[in-house]
Coordinates of C-alpha atoms in Angstrom, one line a residue:
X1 CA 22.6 11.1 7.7
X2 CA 24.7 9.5 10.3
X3 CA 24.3 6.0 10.8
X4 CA 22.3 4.9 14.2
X5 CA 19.5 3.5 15.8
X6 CA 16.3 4.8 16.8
X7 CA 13.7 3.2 19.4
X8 CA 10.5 4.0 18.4
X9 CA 8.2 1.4 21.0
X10 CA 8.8 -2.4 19.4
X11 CA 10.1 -1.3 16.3
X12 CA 13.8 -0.3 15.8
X13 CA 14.0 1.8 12.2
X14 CA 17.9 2.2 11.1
X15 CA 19.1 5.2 9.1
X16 CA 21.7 3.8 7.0
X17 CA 25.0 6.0 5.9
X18 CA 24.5 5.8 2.2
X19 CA 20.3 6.4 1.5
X20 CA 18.4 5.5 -1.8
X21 CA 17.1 8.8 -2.6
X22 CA 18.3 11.1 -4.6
X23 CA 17.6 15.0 -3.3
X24 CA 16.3 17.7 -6.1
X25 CA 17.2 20.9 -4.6
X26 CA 15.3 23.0 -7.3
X27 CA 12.2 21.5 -6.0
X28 CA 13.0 20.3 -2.5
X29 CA 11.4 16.6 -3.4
X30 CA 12.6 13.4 -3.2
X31 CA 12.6 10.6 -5.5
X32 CA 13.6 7.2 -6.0
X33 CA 15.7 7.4 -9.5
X34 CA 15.1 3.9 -10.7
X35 CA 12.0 2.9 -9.7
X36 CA 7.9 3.6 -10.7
X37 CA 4.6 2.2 -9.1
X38 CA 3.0 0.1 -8.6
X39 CA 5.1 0.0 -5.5
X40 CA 4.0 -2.4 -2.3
X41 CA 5.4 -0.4 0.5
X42 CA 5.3 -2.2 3.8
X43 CA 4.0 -5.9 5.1
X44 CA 2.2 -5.7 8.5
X45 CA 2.4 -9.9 9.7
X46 CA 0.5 -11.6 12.2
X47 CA 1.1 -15.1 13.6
X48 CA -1.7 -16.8 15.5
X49 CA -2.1 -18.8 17.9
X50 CA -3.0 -21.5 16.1
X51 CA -3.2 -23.8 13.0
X52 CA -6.5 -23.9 10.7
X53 CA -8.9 -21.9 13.6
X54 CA -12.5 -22.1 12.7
X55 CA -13.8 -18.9 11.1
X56 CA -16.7 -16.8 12.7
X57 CA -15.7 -13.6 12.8
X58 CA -13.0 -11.2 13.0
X59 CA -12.5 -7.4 13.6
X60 CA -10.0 -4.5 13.4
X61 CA -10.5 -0.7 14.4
X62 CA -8.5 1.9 12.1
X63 CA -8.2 5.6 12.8
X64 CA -7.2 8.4 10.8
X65 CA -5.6 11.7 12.2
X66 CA -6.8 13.4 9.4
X67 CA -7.9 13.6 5.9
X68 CA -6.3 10.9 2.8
X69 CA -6.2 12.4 -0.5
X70 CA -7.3 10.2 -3.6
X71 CA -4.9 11.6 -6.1
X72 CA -3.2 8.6 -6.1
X73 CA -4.9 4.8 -6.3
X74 CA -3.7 3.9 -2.3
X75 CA -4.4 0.6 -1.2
X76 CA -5.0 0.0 2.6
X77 CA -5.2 -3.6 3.2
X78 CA -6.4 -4.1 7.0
X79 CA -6.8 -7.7 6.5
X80 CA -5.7 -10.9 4.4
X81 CA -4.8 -14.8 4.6
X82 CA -5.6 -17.8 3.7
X83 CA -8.9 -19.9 4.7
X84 CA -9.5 -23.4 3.5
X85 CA -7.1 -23.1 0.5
X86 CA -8.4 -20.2 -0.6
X87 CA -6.2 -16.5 -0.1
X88 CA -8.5 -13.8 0.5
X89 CA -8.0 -9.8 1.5
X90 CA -9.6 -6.8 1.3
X91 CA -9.7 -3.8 3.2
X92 CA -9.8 0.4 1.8
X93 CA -8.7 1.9 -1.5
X94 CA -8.6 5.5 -2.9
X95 CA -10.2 4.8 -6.2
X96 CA -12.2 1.8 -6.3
X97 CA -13.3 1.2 -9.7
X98 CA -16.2 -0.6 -11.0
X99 CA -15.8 -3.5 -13.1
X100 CA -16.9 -1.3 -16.9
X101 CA -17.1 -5.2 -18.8
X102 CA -20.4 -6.1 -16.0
X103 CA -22.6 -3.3 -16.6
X104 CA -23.1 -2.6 -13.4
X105 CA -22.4 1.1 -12.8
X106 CA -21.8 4.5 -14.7
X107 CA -19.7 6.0 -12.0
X108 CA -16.3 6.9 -11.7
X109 CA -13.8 5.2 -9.5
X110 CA -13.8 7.5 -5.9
X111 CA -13.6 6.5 -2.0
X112 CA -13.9 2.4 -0.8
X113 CA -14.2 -0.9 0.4
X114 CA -12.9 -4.0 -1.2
X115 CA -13.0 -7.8 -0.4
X116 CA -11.5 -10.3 -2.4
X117 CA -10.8 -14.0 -2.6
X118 CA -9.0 -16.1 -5.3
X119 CA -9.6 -19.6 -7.0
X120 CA -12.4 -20.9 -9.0
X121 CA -15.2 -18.0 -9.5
X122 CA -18.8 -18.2 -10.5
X123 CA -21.6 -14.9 -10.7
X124 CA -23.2 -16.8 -8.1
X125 CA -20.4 -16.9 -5.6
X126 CA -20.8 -13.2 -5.2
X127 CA -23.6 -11.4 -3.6
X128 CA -23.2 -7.7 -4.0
X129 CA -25.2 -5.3 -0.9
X130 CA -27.5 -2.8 -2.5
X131 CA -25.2 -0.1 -4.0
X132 CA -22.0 -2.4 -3.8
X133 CA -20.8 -4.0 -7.5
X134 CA -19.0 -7.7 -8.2
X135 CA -16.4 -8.9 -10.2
X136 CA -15.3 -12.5 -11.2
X137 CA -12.0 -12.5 -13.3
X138 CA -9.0 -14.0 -14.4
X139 CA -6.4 -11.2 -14.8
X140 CA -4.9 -11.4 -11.2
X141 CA -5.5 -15.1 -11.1
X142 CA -9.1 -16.5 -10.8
X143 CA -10.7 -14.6 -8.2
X144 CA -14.0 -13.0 -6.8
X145 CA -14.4 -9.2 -5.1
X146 CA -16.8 -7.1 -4.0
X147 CA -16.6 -3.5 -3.4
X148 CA -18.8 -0.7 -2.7
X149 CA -17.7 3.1 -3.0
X150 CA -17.6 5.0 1.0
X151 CA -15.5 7.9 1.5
X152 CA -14.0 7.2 4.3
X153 CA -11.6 10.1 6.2
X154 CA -10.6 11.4 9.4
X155 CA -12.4 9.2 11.9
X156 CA -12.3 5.9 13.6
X157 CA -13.7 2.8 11.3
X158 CA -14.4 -1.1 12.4
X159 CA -13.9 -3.5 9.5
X160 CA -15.8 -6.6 9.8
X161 CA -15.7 -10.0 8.3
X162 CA -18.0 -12.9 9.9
X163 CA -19.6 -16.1 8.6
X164 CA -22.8 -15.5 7.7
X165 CA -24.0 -19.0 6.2
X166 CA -23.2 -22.5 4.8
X167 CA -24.7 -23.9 1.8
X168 CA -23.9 -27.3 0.1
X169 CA -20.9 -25.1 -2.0
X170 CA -19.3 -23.9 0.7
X171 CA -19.2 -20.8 3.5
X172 CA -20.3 -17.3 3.3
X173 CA -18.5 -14.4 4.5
X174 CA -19.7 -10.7 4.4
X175 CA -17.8 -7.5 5.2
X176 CA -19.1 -4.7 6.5
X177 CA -17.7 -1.4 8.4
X178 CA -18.8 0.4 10.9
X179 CA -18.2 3.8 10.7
X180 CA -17.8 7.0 13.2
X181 CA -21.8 7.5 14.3
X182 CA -22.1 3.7 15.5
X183 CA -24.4 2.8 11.7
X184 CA -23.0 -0.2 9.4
X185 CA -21.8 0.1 5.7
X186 CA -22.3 -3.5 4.1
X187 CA -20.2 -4.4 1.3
X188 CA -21.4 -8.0 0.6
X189 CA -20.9 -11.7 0.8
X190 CA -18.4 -13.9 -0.5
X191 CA -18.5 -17.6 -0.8
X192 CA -15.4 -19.4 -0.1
X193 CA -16.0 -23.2 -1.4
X194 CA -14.6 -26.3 0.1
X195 CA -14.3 -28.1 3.4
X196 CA -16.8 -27.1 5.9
X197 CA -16.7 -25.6 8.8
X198 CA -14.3 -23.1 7.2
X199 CA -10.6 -22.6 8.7
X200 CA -8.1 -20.1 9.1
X201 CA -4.6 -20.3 8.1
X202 CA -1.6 -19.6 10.6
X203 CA -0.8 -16.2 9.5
X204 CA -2.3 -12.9 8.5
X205 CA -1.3 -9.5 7.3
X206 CA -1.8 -5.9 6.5
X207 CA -0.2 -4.0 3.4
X208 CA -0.1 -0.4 2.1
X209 CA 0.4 -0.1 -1.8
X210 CA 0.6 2.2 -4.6
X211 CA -1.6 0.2 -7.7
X212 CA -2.3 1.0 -11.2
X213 CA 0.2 3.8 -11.4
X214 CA 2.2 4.4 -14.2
X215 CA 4.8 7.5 -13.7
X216 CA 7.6 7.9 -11.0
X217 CA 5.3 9.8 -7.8
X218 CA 7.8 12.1 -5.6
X219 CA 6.4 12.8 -1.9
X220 CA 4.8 16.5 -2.5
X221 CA 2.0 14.3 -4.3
X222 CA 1.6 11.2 -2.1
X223 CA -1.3 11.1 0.5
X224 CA 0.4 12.2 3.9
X225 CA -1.3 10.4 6.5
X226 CA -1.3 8.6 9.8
X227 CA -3.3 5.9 10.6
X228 CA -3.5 3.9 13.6
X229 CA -4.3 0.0 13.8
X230 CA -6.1 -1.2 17.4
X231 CA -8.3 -4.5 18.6
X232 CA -7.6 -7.0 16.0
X233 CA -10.2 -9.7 17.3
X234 CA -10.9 -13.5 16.3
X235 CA -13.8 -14.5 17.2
X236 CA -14.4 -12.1 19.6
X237 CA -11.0 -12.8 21.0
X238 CA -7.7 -10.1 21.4
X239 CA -4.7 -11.7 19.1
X240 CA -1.2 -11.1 19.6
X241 CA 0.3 -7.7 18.3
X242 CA 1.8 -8.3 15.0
X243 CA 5.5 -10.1 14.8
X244 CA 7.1 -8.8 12.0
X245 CA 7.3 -5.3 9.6
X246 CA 8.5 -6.0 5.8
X247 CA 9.5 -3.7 3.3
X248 CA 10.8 -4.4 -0.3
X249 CA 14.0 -3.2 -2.0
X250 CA 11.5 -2.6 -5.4
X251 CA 9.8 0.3 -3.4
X252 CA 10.5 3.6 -1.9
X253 CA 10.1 3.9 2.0
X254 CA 7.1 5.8 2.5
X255 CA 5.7 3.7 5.1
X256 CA 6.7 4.3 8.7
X257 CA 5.3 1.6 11.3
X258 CA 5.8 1.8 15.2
X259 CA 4.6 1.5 18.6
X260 CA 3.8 5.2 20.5
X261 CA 5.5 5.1 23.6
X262 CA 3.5 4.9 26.6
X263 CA 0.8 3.2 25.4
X264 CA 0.2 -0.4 26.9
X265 CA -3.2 -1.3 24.5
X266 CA -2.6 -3.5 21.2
X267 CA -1.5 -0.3 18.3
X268 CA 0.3 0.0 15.6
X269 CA 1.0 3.1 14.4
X270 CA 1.3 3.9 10.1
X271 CA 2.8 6.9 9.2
X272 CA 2.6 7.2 5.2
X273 CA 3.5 10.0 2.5
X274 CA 7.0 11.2 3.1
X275 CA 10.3 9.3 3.1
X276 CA 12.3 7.8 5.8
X277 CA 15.3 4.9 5.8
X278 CA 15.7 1.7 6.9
X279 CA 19.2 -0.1 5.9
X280 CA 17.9 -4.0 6.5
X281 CA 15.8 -5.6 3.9
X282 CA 13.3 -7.2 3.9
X283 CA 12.5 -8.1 7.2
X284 CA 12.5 -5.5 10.2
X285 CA 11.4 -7.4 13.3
X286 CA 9.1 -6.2 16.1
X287 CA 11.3 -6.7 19.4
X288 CA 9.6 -7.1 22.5

């Protein structure tokens, strides 16, 4: 693996001389030897253009080239931040489970949507969409979700949060995604307490992780996929292509993130599911 650079749009990826992986000829895999899920693979970051924006809405379209398996629980956060004091995300998973302890479902965990946002949680600051469930907990931090079970694939899909309401308590925010024939899938509301109207913090981000796992995965059984990331709005507004990529030393690099060459529109690319090499940690910036 000879050490040099490779262009691939904004992003530069190095191969380094001396790689983490360990090959298995028997098998033809590749494994990391030391290391076991769950595993947060890559940071998407986003600055904006500004300091504590008023929330109304915001939108992101993501398209898959083809199929995602569910044999392993794959998180796809699109979105997350910070608003009022509160940090929120949410975004697609591979096995959303519902919450056993509520009652609220007999079902096992498959395809979906989840939205979350910590600090204090009450039943009533959740408002689950006919066939979505809720959770309020304490074993990630205090924090309220909702999620709702959609298998999503190959296609193109809008995710959607936008205020909704204010009450005395606070703001509401719903997600909802629009999927490939133009109808909406509604998750639920959210309400996120505090100072009114409600504000955005300065940054946001995307993440892919590996959660809940408990044995070392090589990459014949991780989801192969690609996945492309267009249109992220603000109120109805185009923001700035994202800043920076992050990946962490704690987690194998299956997570491949570029521009394609020759496109001029706001896209990020994600290739996931097989392994590749970067030799700078953590930080790999997006050059213009």
């Amino acid at each position: 693996n000879e050490h040099k650079l490779h262009e691939r749009g904004r992003l530069f990826v190095r191969l380094p001389e001396e790689i983490e992986w360990i090959h298995t000829p028997d098998e033809d895999l590749y494994e990391l030897s030391d290391s076991q899920p769950p595993w947060h693979h890559v940071d998407i970051n986003y600055t904006l253009p500004n300091e504590n924006i008023v929330f109304e809405s915001f939108s992101y379209d993501v398209e898959f080239s083809n199929d995602v398996s569910n044999d392993v629980n794959l998180y796809l956060c699109l979105f997350g931040g910070n608003m009022n004091t509160g940090h929120f995300y949410g975004g697609l998973q591979t096995n959303v489970g519902c919450p056993a302890n509520l009652g609220q479902c007999q079902v096992s965990p498959d395809f979906g949507l989840i939205f979350s946002r910590w600090g204090p949680c009450e039943s009533a600051d959740v408002e689950a969409s006919p066939g979505s469930f809720r959770e309020c907990a304490t074993y990630e931090g205090a924090f309220a979700s909702v999620r709702r079970h959609l298998h999503w694939k190959k296609g193109k899909y809008t995710v959607i949060l936008e205020k909704v309401s204010e009450d005395d308590n606070g703001t509401w925010v719903r997600y909802r995604v629009r999927v490939e024939d133009g109808s909406f899938v509604t998750v639920g509301k959210l309400l996120f307490r505090g100072e009114k109207p409600l504000r955005l913090g300065r940054w946001m981000y995307s993440f892919i992780e590996i959660y809940g796992a408990k044995k070392v995965y090589v990459s014949d059984v991780l989801p192969i996929f690609k996945m492309t990331l267009s249109k992220m709005k603000i109120n109805g507004t185009d923001i700035e292509p994202a800043t920076s990529v992050s990946y962490w030393k704690e987690s194998p690099l299956y997570a491949d993130v570029y521009k394609e060459l020759g496109r001029t529109d706001w896209h990020i690319v994600v290739h996931f599911g097989a392994p590749f090499f970067v030799s700078e940690y953590p930080v790999m910036r997006l050059y213009s």
